[in-house]
Short mmCIF file of C-alpha atoms in Angstrom, two decimals:
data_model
loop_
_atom_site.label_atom_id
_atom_site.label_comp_id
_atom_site.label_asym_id
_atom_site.label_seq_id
_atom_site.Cartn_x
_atom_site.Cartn_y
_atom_site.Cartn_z
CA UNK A 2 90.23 32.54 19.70
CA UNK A 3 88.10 35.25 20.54
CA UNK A 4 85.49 35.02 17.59
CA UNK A 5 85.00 31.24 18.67
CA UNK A 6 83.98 32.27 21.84
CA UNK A 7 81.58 34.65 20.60
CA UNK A 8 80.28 32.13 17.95
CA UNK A 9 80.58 29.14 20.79
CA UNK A 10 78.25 31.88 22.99
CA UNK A 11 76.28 33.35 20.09
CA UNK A 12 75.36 29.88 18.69
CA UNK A 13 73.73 28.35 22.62
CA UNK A 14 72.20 31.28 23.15
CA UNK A 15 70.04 31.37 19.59
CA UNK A 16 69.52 28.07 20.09
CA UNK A 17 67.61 28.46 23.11
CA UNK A 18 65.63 31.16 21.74
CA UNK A 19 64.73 29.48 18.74
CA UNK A 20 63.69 26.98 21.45
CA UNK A 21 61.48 29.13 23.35
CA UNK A 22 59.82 30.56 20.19
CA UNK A 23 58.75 27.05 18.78
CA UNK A 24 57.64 26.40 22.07
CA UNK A 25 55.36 29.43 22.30
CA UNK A 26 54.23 28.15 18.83
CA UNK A 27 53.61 24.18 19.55
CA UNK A 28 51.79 25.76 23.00
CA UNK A 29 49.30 27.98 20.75
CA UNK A 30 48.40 25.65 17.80
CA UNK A 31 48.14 22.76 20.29
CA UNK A 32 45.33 24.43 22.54
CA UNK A 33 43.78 25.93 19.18
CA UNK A 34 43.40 22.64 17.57
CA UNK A 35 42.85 20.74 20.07
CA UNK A 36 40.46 22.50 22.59
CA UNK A 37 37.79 23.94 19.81
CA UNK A 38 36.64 20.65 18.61
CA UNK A 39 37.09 18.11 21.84
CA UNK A 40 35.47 20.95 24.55
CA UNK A 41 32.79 21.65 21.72
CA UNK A 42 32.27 17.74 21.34
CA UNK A 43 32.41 17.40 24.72
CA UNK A 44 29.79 19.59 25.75
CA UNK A 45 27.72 18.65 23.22
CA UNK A 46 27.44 15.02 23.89
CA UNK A 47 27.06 16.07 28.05
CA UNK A 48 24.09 18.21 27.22
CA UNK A 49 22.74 15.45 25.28
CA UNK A 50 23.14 12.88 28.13
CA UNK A 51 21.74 15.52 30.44
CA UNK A 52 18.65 16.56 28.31
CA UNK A 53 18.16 12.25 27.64
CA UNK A 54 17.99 11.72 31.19
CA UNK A 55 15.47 14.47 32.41
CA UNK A 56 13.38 13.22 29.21
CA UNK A 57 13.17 9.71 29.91
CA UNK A 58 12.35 10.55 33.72
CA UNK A 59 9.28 12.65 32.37
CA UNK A 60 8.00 10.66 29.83
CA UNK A 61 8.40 7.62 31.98
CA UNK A 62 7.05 8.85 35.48
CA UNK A 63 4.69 11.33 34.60
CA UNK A 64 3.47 11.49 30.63
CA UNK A 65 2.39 7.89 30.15
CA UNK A 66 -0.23 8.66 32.95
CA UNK A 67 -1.79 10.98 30.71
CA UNK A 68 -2.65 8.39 28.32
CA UNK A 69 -5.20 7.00 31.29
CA UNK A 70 -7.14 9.97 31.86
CA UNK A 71 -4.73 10.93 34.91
CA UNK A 72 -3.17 14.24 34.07
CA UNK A 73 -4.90 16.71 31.84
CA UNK A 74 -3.65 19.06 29.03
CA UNK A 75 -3.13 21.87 31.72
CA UNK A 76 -0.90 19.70 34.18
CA UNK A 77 1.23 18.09 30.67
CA UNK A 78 1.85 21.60 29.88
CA UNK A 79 3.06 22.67 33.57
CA UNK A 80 5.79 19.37 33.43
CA UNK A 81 6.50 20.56 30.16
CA UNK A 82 7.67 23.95 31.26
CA UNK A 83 9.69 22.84 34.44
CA UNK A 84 11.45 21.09 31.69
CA UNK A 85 12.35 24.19 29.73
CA UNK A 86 12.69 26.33 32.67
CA UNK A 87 15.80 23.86 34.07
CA UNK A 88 17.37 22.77 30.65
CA UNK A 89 16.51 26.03 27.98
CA UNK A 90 15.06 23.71 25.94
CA UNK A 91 11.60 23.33 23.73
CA UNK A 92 9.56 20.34 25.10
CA UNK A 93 7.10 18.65 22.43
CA UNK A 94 5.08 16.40 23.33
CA UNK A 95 3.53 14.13 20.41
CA UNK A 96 1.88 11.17 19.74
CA UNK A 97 3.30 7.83 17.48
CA UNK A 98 2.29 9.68 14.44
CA UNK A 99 3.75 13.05 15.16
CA UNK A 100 0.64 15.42 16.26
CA UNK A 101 1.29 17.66 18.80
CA UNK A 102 -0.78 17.27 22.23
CA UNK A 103 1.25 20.20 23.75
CA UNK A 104 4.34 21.63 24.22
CA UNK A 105 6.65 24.66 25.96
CA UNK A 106 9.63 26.62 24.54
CA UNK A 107 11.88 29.42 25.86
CA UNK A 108 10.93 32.53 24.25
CA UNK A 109 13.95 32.39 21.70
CA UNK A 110 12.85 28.69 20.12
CA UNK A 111 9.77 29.14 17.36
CA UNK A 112 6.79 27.64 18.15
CA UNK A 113 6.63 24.27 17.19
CA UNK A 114 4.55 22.77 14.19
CA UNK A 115 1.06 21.42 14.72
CA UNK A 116 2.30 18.06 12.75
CA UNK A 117 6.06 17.17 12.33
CA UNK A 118 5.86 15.66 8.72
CA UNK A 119 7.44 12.71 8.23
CA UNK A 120 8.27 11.85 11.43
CA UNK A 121 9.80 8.71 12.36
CA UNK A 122 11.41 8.17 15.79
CA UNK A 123 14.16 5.51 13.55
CA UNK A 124 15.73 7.87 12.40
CA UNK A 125 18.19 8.28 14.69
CA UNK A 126 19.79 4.64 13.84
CA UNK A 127 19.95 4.03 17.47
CA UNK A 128 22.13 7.72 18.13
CA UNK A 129 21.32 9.40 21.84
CA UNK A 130 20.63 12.68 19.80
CA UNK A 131 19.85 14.32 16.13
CA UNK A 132 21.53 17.25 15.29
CA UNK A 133 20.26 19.43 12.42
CA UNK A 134 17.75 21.75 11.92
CA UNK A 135 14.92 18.83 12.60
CA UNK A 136 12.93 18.62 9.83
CA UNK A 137 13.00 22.46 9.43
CA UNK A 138 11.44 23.50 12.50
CA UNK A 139 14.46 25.60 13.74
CA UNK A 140 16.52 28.34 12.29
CA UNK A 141 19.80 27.26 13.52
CA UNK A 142 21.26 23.67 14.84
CA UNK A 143 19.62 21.93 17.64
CA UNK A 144 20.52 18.86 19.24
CA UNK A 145 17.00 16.71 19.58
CA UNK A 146 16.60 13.80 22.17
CA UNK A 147 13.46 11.69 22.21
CA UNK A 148 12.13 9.23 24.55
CA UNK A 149 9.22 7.20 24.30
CA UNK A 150 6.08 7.36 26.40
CA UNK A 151 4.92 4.24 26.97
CA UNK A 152 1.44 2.78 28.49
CA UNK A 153 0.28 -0.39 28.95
CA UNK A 154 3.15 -1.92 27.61
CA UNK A 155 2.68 0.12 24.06
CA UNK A 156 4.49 3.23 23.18
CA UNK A 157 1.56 5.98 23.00
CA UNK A 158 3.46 8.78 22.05
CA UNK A 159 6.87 10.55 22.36
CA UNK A 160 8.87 13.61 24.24
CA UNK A 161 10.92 15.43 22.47
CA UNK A 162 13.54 18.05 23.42
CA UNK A 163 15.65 20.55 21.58
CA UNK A 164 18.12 22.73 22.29
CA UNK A 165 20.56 25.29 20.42
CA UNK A 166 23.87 24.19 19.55
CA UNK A 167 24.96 27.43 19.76
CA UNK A 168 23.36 27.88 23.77
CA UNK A 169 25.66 24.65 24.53
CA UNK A 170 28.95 25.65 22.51
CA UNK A 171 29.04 28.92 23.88
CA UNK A 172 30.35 27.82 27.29
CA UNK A 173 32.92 26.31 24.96
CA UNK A 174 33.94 29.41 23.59
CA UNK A 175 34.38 31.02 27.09
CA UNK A 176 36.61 28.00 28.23
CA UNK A 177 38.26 28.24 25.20
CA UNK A 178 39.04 31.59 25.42
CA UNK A 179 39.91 31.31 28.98
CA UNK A 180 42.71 28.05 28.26
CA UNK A 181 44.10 30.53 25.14
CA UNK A 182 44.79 33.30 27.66
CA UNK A 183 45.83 30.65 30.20
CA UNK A 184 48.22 29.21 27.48
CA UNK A 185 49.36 32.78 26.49
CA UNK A 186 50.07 33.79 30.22
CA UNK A 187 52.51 30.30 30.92
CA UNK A 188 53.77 31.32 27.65
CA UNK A 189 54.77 34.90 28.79
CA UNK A 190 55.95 34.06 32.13
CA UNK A 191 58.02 30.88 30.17
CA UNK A 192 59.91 33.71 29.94
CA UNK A 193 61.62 33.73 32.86
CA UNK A 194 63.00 30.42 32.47
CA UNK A 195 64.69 32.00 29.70
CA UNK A 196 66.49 34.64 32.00
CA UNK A 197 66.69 32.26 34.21
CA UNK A 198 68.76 30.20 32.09
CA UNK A 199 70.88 33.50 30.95
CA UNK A 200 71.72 34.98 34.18
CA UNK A 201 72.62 31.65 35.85
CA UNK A 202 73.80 29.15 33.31
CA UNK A 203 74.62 30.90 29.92
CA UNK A 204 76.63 34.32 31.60
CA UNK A 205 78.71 32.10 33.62
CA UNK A 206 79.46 29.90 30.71
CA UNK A 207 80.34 32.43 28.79
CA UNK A 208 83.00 33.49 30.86
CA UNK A 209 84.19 29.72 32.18
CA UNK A 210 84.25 29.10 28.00
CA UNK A 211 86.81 32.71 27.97
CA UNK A 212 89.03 31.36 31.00
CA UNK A 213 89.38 28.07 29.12
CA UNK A 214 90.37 30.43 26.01
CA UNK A 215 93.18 32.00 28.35
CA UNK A 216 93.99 28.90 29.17
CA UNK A 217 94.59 27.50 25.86
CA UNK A 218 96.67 30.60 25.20
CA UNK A 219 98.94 30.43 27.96
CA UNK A 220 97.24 33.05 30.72
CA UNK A 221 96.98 31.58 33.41
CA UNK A 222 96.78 34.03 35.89
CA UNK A 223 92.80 34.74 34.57
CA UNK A 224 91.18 34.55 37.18
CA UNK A 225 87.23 32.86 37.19
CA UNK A 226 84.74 35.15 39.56
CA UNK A 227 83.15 32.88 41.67
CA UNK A 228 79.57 34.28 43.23
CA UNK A 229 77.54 30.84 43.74
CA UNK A 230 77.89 27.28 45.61
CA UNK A 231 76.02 25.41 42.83
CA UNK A 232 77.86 23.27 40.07
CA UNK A 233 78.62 26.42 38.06
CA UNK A 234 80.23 28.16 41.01
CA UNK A 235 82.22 24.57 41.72
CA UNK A 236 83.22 23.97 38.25
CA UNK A 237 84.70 27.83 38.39
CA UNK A 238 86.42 27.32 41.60
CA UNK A 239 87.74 23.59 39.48
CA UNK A 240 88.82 24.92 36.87
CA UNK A 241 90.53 28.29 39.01
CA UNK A 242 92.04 25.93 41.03
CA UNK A 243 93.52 23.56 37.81
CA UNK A 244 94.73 26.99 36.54
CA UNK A 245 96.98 27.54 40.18
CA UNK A 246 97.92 23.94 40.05
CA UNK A 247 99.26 24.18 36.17
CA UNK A 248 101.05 27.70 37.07
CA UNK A 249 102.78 26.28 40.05
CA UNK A 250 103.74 23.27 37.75
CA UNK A 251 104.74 25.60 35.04
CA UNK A 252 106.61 27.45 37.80
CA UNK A 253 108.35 24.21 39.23
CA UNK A 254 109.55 23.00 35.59
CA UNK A 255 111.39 25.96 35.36
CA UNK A 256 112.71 26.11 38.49
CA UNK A 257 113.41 22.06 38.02
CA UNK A 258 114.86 22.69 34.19
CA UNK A 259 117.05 25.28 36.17
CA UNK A 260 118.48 23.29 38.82
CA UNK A 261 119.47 20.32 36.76
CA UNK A 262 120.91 22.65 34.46
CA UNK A 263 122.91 24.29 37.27
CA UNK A 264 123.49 20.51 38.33
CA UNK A 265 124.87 19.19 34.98
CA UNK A 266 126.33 22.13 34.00
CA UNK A 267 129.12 22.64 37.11
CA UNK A 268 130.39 19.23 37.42
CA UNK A 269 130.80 19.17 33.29
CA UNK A 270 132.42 22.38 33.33
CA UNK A 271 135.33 21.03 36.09
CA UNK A 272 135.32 17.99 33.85
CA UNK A 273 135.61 19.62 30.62
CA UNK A 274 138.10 22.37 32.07
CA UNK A 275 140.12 19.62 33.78
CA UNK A 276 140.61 17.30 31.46
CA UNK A 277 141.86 20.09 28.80
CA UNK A 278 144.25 21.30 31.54
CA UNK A 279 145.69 17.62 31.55
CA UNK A 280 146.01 17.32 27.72
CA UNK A 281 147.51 20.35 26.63
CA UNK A 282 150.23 20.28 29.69
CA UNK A 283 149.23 22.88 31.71
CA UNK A 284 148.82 20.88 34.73
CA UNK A 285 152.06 18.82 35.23
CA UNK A 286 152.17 15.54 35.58
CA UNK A 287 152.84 14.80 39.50
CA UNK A 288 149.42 17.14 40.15
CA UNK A 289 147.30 15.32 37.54
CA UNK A 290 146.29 12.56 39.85
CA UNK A 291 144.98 15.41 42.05
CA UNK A 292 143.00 16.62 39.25
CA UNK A 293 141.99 12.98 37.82
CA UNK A 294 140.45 12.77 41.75
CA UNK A 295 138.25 15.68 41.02
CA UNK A 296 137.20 14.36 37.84
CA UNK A 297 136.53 11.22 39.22
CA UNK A 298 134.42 12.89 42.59
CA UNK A 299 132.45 15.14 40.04
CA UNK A 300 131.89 12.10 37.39
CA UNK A 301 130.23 10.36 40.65
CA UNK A 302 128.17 13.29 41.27
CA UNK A 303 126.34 13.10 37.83
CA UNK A 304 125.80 9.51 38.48
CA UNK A 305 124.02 10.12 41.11
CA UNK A 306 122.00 13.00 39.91
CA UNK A 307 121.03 10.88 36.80
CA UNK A 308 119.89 7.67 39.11
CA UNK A 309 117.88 10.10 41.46
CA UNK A 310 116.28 11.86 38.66
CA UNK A 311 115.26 8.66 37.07
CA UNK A 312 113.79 7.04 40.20
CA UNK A 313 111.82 10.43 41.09
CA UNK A 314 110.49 9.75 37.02
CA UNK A 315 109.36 6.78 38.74
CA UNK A 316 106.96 8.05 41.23
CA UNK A 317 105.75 11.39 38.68
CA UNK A 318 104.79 8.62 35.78
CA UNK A 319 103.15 6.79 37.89
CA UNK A 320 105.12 3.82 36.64
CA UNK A 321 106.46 3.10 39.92
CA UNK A 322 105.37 -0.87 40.67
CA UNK A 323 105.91 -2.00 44.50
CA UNK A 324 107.40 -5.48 44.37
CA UNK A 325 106.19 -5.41 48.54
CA UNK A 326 107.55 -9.15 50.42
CA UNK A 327 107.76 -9.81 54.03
CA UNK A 328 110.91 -9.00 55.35
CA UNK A 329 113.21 -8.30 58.62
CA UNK A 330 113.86 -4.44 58.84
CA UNK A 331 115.95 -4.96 61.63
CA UNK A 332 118.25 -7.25 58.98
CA UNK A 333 117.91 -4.49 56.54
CA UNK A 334 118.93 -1.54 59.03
CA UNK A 335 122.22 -3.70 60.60
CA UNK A 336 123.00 -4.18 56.77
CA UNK A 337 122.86 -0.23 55.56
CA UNK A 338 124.27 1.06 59.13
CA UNK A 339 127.45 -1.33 58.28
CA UNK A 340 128.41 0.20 54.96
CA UNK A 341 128.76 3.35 56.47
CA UNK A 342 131.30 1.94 58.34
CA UNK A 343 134.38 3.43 56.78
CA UNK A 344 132.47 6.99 56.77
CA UNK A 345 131.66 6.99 60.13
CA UNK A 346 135.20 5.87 60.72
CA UNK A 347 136.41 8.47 59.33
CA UNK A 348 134.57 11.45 60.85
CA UNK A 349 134.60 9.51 64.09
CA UNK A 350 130.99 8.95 64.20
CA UNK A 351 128.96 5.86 65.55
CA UNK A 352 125.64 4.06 64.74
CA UNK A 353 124.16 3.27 67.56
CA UNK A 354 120.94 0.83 66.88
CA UNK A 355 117.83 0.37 69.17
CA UNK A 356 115.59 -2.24 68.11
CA UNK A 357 111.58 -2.92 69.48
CA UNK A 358 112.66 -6.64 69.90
CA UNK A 359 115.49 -9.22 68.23
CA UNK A 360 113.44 -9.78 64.70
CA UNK A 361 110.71 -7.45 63.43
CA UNK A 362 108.94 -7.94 60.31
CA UNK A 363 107.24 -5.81 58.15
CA UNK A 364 105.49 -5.62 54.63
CA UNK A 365 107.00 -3.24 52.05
CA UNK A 366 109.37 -2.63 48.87
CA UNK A 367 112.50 -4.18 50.39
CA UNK A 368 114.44 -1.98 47.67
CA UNK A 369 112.82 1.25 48.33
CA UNK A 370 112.87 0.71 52.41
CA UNK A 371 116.53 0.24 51.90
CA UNK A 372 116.98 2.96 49.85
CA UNK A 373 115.01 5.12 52.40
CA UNK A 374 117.51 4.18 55.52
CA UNK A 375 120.31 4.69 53.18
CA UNK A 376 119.29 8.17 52.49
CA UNK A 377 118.23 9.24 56.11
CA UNK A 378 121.58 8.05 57.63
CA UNK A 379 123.57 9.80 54.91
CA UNK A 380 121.94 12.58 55.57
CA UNK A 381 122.73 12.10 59.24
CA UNK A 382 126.54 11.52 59.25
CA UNK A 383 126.89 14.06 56.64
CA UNK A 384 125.67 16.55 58.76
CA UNK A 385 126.59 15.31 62.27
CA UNK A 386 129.30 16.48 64.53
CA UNK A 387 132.73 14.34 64.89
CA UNK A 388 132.71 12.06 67.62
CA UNK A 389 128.64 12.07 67.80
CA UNK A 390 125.61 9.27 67.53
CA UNK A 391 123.86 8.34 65.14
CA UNK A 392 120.77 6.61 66.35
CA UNK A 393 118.47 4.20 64.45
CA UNK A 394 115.05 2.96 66.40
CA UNK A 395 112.39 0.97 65.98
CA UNK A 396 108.93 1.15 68.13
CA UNK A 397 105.68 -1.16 67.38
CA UNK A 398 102.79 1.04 67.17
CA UNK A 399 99.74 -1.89 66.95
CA UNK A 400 99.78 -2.62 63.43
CA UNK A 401 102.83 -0.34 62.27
CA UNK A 402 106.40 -0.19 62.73
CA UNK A 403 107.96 3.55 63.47
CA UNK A 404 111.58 3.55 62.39
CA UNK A 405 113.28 6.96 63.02
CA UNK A 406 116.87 8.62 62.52
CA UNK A 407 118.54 10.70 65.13
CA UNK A 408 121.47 12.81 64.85
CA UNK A 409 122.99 15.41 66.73
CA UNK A 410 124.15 17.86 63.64
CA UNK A 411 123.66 20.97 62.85
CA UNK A 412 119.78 20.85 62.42
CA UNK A 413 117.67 22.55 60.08
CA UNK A 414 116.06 25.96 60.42
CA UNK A 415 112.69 26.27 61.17
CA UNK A 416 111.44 28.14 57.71
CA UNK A 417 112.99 25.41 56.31
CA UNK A 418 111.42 22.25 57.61
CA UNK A 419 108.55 22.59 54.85
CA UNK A 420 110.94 22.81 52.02
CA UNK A 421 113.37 20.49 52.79
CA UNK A 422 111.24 17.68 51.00
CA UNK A 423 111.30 19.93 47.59
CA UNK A 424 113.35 18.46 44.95
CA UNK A 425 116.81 20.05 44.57
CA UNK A 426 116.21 22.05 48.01
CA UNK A 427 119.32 22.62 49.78
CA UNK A 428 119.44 24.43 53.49
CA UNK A 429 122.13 27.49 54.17
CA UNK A 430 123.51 25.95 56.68
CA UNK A 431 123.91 22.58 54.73
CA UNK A 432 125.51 24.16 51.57
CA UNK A 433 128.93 24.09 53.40
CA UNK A 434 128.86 20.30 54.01
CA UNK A 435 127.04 18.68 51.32
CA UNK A 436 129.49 18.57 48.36
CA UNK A 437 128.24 15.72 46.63
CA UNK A 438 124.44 16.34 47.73
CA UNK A 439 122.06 16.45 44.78
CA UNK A 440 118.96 17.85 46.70
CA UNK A 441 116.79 14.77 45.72
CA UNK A 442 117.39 12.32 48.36
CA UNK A 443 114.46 13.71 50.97
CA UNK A 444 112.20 13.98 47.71
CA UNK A 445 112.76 10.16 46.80
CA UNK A 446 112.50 9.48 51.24
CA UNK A 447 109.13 11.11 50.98
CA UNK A 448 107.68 9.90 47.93
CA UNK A 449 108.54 6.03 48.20
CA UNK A 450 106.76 6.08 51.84
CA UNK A 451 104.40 7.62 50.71
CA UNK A 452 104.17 5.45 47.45
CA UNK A 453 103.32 2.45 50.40
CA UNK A 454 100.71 4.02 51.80
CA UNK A 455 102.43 5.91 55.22
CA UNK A 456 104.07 8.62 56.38
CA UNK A 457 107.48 10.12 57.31
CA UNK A 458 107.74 13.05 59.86
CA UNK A 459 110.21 15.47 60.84
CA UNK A 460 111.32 16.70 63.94
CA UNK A 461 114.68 19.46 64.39
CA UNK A 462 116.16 21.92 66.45
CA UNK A 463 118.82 24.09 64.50
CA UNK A 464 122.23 23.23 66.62
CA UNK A 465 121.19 20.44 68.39
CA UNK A 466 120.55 17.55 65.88
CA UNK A 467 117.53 16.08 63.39
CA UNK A 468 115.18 13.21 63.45
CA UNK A 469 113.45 11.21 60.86
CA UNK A 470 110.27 9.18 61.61
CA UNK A 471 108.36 7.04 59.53
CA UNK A 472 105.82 4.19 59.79
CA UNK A 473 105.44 0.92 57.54
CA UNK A 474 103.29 -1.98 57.76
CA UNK A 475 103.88 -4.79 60.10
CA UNK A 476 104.54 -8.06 58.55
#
């Protein structure tokens, strides 16, 4: 058991490494790949648009008025430095066949050429910008724009600007550089999600996954620390409360397996010890009858422990189906209170009934409801005085009907009032009495009202008497 726990343990907690390494991975190559050719792009075709624009302006408000005697060499050549002042870029400007009528460059662009050979402002296709070497006029790449000076409705000549690739890309590189360290640092402090994830999900796991392992084996007394209020803390308060729940039921099946034992095993042993006595002569004849009586009383007694025991089964399978009708209680209690008539006879004890008004309906089990008053006022004659009452009552409560059952017996001790609805509980003080008692009958009371949906009550003063109280349903 142990070494699947480690491997259960082992095996999550690789896993999430091995996650947070190919993440560090995927977060790398993905900012490599993708931020070294789309800023660089990027950049490139802004400076482009940029160096286009201030072009175009130039060449349309100011250059073409050169072609009309209104600005002379000396003022083309101040417009054309402005330009590479603002943009660090060359400025040529040229007429329709390429010779250059001046021009300005920063002091890292060569000079340009007094022709450009072959020149032909196609040969773009229709792009914004070239990007080469133009015609070998620079040492390294340049992006070239060129607009067209135009006069009189004819292009005259054209402006041309350049500028280093390598002047626009290297604010690339710095972003780029800045994103990898940005990537790098999220990667790093990634990290604590990590710990995060070991000091507040995997550690507690580890030890909810080793209480279900002394669980499985049959400890459980383990005992799961709880130190949070989130859903690991309240599945480890769950699953320490399951663990109390399954040792008190492990607890009550042995105490349960040890009174029916007891139970089973007394009456069978009179039985059996009788009923030898009879056959191989030991008791005579004119005392067998005695004997047979016994037999007879104790032969009842397991009859009644079996029928108990099944009808508890009942309510602990959840089998138990309530066949509920509409019926008079008052019917039912005059019914049960009569077949106690030769008990009560006997010990010299009367029923005396108190009803809310001549018929009162309610909606239950008719069975169980009988079974219930049949219990409670056995329970009262057996432990009531001679020459006492017995007093059944029923009060309407708005929607409910209370029945309760008063004696005046010998009551129940206080310590005791809790227990009395435990299966197979018996009071001191009723051990003397109840003979035939099987220490179910306030366990089946409890569970078939409660079974309906209500509640039973208990109210006793030890040497003064008991009562019973509980609600149903009206009709």
């Amino acid at each position: 058991m142990n070494k699947k726990k480690h491997g259960f343990g082992s095996t999550l907690h690789l896993k999430f490494i091995v996650v947070y390494i190919i993440f560090g991975f995927l977060t790398i190559f993905t900012t490599a790949a993708i931020n070294s050719d789309f800023i660089d792009d990027h950049l490139i075709e802004s400076a482009a648009n940029s160096l286009y624009k201030s072009a175009n302006i130039t060449a349309t408000e100011y250059l073409s008025s050169y072609f009309n005697d209104q600005l002379s060499n000396h003022d083309v050549h101040n417009q054309l430095n402005g330009i590479v002042s603002y943009s660090d870029a060359s400025a040529w400007f040229v007429d329709t066949e390429g010779n250059l009528i001046s021009s300005a460059h920063p002091d890292n662009h060569p000079a340009p050429p007094l022709v450009i050979e072959h020149f032909d402002p196609l040969e773009g296709n229709g792009a914004l910008f070239l990007e080469g070497s133009y015609h070998d006029s620079f040492n390294a790449p340049v992006i070239t724009v060129m607009a067209p000076v135009v006069n009189g409705f004819h292009t005259k000549g054209y402006l041309l600007l350049h500028k280093y690739v390598s002047d626009i890309t290297s604010v690339g590189d710095i972003l780029t550089k800045r994103i990898h360290v940005t990537s790098l640092i999220i990667y790093l402090l990634s990290f604590i999600i990590l710990l995060a994830f070991e000091l507040i999900i995997y550690r507690p796991l580890r030890v909810i996954t080793r209480a279900a392992t002394e669980y499985a084996s049959g400890n459980l007394d383990y005992t799961i620390p709880v130190n949070t209020q989130d859903e690991m803390g309240y599945l480890s308060a769950s699953l320490n409360y399951m663990s109390s729940q399954l040792k008190d039921m492990e607890d009550y099946q042995k105490h349960f397996v040890a009174n029916v034992s007891h139970d089973f095993r007394s009456p069978l042993t009179s039985i059996k010890g009788y009923v030898e006595a009879i056959a191989d002569g030991t008791i005579p004849p004119e005392f067998q009858q005695k004997y047979l009586d016994i037999i007879l009383f104790e032969t009842e007694r397991l009859t009644d422990l079996t029928r108990d025991l099944l009808e508890l089964n009942e309510f602990d399978t959840k089998n138990l189906l309530l066949n509920k009708t509409q019926f008079d209680l008052h019917e039912v209690i005059k019914y049960i209170a009569a077949s106690f008539e030769g008990t009560c006879t006997k010990k010299k004890i009367s029923i005396e009934l108190i009803f809310a008004k001549k018929h009162l309906n309610v909606y239950a089990d008719k069975s169980k409801i009988e079974r219930v008053l049949y219990n409670l006022i056995d329970n009262a004659i057996k432990f009531s005085d001679p020459d006492s009452i017995v007093t059944v009552e029923t009060t309407e409560l708005g929607e409910k009907v209370l029945t309760s059952v008063k004696d005046n017996g010998i009551g129940i001790p206080r310590d005791a009032l809790n227990k009395i609805w435990e299966r197979f509980y018996k009071t001191d003080l009723s051990r003397g009495k109840d003979k035939k008692g099987t220490g179910l009958g306030l366990a089946i009371v409890k569970e078939s009202i409660q079974a309906h949906g209500e509640n039973i009550n208990v109210i006793s003063t030890e040497g003064v008497g008991t009562e019973f109280t509980f609600s149903l349903p009206k009709g």
